[in-house]
mmCIF file of C-alpha atoms in Angstrom:
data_model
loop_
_atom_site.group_PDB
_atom_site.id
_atom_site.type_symbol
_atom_site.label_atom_id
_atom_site.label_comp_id
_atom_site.label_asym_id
_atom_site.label_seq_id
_atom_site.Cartn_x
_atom_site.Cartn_y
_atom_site.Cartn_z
ATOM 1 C CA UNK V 1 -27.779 -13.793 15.756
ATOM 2 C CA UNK V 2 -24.021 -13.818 15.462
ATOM 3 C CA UNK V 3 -24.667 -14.213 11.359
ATOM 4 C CA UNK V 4 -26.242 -10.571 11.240
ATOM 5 C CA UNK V 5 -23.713 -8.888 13.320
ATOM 6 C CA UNK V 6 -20.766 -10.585 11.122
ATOM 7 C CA UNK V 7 -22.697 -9.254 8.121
ATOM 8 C CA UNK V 8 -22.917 -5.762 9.758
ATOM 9 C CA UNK V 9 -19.413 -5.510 10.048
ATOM 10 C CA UNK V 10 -18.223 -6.881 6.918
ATOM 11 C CA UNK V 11 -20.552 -4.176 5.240
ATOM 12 C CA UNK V 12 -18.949 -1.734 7.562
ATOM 13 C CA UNK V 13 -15.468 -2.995 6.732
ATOM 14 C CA UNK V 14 -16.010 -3.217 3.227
ATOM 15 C CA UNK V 15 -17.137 0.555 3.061
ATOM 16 C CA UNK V 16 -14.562 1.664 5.077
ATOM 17 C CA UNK V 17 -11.855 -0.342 2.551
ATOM 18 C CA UNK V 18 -13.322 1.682 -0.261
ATOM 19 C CA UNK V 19 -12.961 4.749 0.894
ATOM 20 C CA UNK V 20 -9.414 3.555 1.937
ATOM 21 C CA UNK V 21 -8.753 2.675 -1.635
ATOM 22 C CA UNK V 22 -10.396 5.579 -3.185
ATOM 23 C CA UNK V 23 -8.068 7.639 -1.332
ATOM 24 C CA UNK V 24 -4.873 6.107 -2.089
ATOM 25 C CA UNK V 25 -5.558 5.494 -5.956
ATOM 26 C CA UNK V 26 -6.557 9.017 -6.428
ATOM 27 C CA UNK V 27 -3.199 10.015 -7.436
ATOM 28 C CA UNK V 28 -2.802 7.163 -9.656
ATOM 29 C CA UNK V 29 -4.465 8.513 -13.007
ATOM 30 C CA UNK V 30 -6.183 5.377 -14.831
ATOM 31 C CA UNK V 31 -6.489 2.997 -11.951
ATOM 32 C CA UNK V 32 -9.436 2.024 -9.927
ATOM 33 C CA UNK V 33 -9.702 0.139 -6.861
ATOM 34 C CA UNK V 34 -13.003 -1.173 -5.993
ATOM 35 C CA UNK V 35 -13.882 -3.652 -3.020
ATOM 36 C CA UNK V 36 -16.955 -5.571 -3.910
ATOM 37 C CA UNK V 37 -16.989 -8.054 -1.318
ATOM 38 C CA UNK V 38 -15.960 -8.360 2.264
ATOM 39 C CA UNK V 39 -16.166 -11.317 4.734
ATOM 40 C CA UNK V 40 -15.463 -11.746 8.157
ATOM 41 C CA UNK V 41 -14.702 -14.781 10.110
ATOM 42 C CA UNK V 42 -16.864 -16.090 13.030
ATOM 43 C CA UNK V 43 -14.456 -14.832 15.673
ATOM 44 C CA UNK V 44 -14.136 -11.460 13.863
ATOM 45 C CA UNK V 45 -10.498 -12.104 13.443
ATOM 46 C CA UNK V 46 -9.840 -12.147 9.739
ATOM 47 C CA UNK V 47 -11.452 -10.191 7.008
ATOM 48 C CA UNK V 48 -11.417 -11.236 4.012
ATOM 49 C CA UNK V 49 -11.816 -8.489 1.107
ATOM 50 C CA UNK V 50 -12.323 -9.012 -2.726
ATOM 51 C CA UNK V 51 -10.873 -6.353 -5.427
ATOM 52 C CA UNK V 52 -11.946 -5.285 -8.635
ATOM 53 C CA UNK V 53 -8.978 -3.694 -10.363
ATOM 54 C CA UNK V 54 -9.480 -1.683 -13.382
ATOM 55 C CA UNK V 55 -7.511 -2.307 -15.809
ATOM 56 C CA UNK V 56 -7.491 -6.053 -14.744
ATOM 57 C CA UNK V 57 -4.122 -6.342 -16.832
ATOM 58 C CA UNK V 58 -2.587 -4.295 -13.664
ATOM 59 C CA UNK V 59 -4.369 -6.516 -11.049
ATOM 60 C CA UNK V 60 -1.957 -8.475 -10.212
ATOM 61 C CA UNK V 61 0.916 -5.787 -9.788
ATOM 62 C CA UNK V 62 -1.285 -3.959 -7.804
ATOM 63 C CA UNK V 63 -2.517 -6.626 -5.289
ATOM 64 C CA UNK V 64 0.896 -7.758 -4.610
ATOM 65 C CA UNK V 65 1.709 -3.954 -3.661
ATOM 66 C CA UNK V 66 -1.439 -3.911 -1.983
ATOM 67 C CA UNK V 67 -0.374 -7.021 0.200
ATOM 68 C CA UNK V 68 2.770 -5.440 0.862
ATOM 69 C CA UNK V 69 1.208 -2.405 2.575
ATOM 70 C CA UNK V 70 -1.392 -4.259 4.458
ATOM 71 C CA UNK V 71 -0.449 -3.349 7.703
ATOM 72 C CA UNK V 72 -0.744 0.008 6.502
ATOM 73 C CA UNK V 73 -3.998 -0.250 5.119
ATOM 74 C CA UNK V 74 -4.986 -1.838 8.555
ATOM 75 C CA UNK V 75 -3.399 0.645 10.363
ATOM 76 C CA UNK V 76 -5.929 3.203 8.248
ATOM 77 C CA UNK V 77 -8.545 0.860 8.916
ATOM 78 C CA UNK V 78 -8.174 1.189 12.163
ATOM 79 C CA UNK V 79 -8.233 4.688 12.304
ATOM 80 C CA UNK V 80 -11.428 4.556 10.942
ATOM 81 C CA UNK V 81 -13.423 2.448 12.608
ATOM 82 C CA UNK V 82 -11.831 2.586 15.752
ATOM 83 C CA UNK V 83 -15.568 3.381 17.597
ATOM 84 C CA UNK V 84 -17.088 0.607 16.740
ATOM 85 C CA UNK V 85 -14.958 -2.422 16.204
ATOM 86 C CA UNK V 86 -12.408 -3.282 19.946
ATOM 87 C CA UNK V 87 -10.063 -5.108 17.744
ATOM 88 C CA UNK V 88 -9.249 -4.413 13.802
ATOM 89 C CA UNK V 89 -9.546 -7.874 11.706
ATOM 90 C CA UNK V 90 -6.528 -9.394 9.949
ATOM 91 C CA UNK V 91 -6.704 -8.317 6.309
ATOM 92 C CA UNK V 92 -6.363 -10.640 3.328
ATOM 93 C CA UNK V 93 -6.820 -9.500 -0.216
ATOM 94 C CA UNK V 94 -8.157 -11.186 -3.355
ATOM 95 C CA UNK V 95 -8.930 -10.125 -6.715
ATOM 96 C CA UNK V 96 -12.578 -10.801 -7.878
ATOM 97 C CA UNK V 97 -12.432 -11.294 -11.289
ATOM 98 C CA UNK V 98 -15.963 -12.406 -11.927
ATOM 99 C CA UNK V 99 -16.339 -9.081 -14.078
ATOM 100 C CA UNK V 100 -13.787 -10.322 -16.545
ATOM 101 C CA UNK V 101 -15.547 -13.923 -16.664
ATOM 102 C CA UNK V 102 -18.688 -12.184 -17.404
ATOM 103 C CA UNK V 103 -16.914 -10.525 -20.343
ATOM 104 C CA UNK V 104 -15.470 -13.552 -21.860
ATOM 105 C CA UNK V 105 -19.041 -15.618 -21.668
ATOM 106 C CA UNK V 106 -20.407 -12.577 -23.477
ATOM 107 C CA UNK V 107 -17.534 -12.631 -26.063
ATOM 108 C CA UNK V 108 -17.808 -16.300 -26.834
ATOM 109 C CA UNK V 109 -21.517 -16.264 -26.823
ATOM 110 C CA UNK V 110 -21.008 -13.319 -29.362
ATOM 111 C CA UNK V 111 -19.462 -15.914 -31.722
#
């Protein structure tokens, strides 16, 4: 029972991040900000959300500027989803690079 509602929200949270992202990067010609996975902890306390960041040779850069505005991006968050959620989850941020490994096993199977 408590599985499916932490799943709800982390699909709820991880849509909402998106849009969040999609927003802010607009201006930012070249760069793309996706969010392809979002967890929540038991207590609904911390979310934890993983990037994709095209061009991956910016990633870092731009998750350290995204971890400086957190509390922004919270605050925005909150905004959002303010209806349905009492309290907004902590954010953490980590950049899912599985898209990259994917690319190097085809390159080296290539060979």
């Amino acid at each position: 029972m408590q599985e499916t509602r932490q799943n709800k929200i982390a699909r709820l949270l991880q849509k909402e991040l998106s849009i969040i992202f999609q927003e802010q990067t607009r201006g930012m010609h070249g760069v793309m900000v996706s969010v392809t996975r979002a967890k929540i902890s038991p207590d609904l306390s911390i979310c934890t959300a993983y990037l994709s960041i095209f061009p991956s040779e910016r990633g870092q850069k731009l998750l350290q500027n995204i971890e400086r505005n957190s509390q922004q991006v919270r605050f925005a968050l909150g905004q959002r989803v303010r209806h349905q959620l009492r309290i907004v989850p902590e954010l953490r941020f980590f950049i899912d690079d599985s898209l990259d490994y994917i690319d190097r096993i085809d390159e080296l199977l290539k060979k």
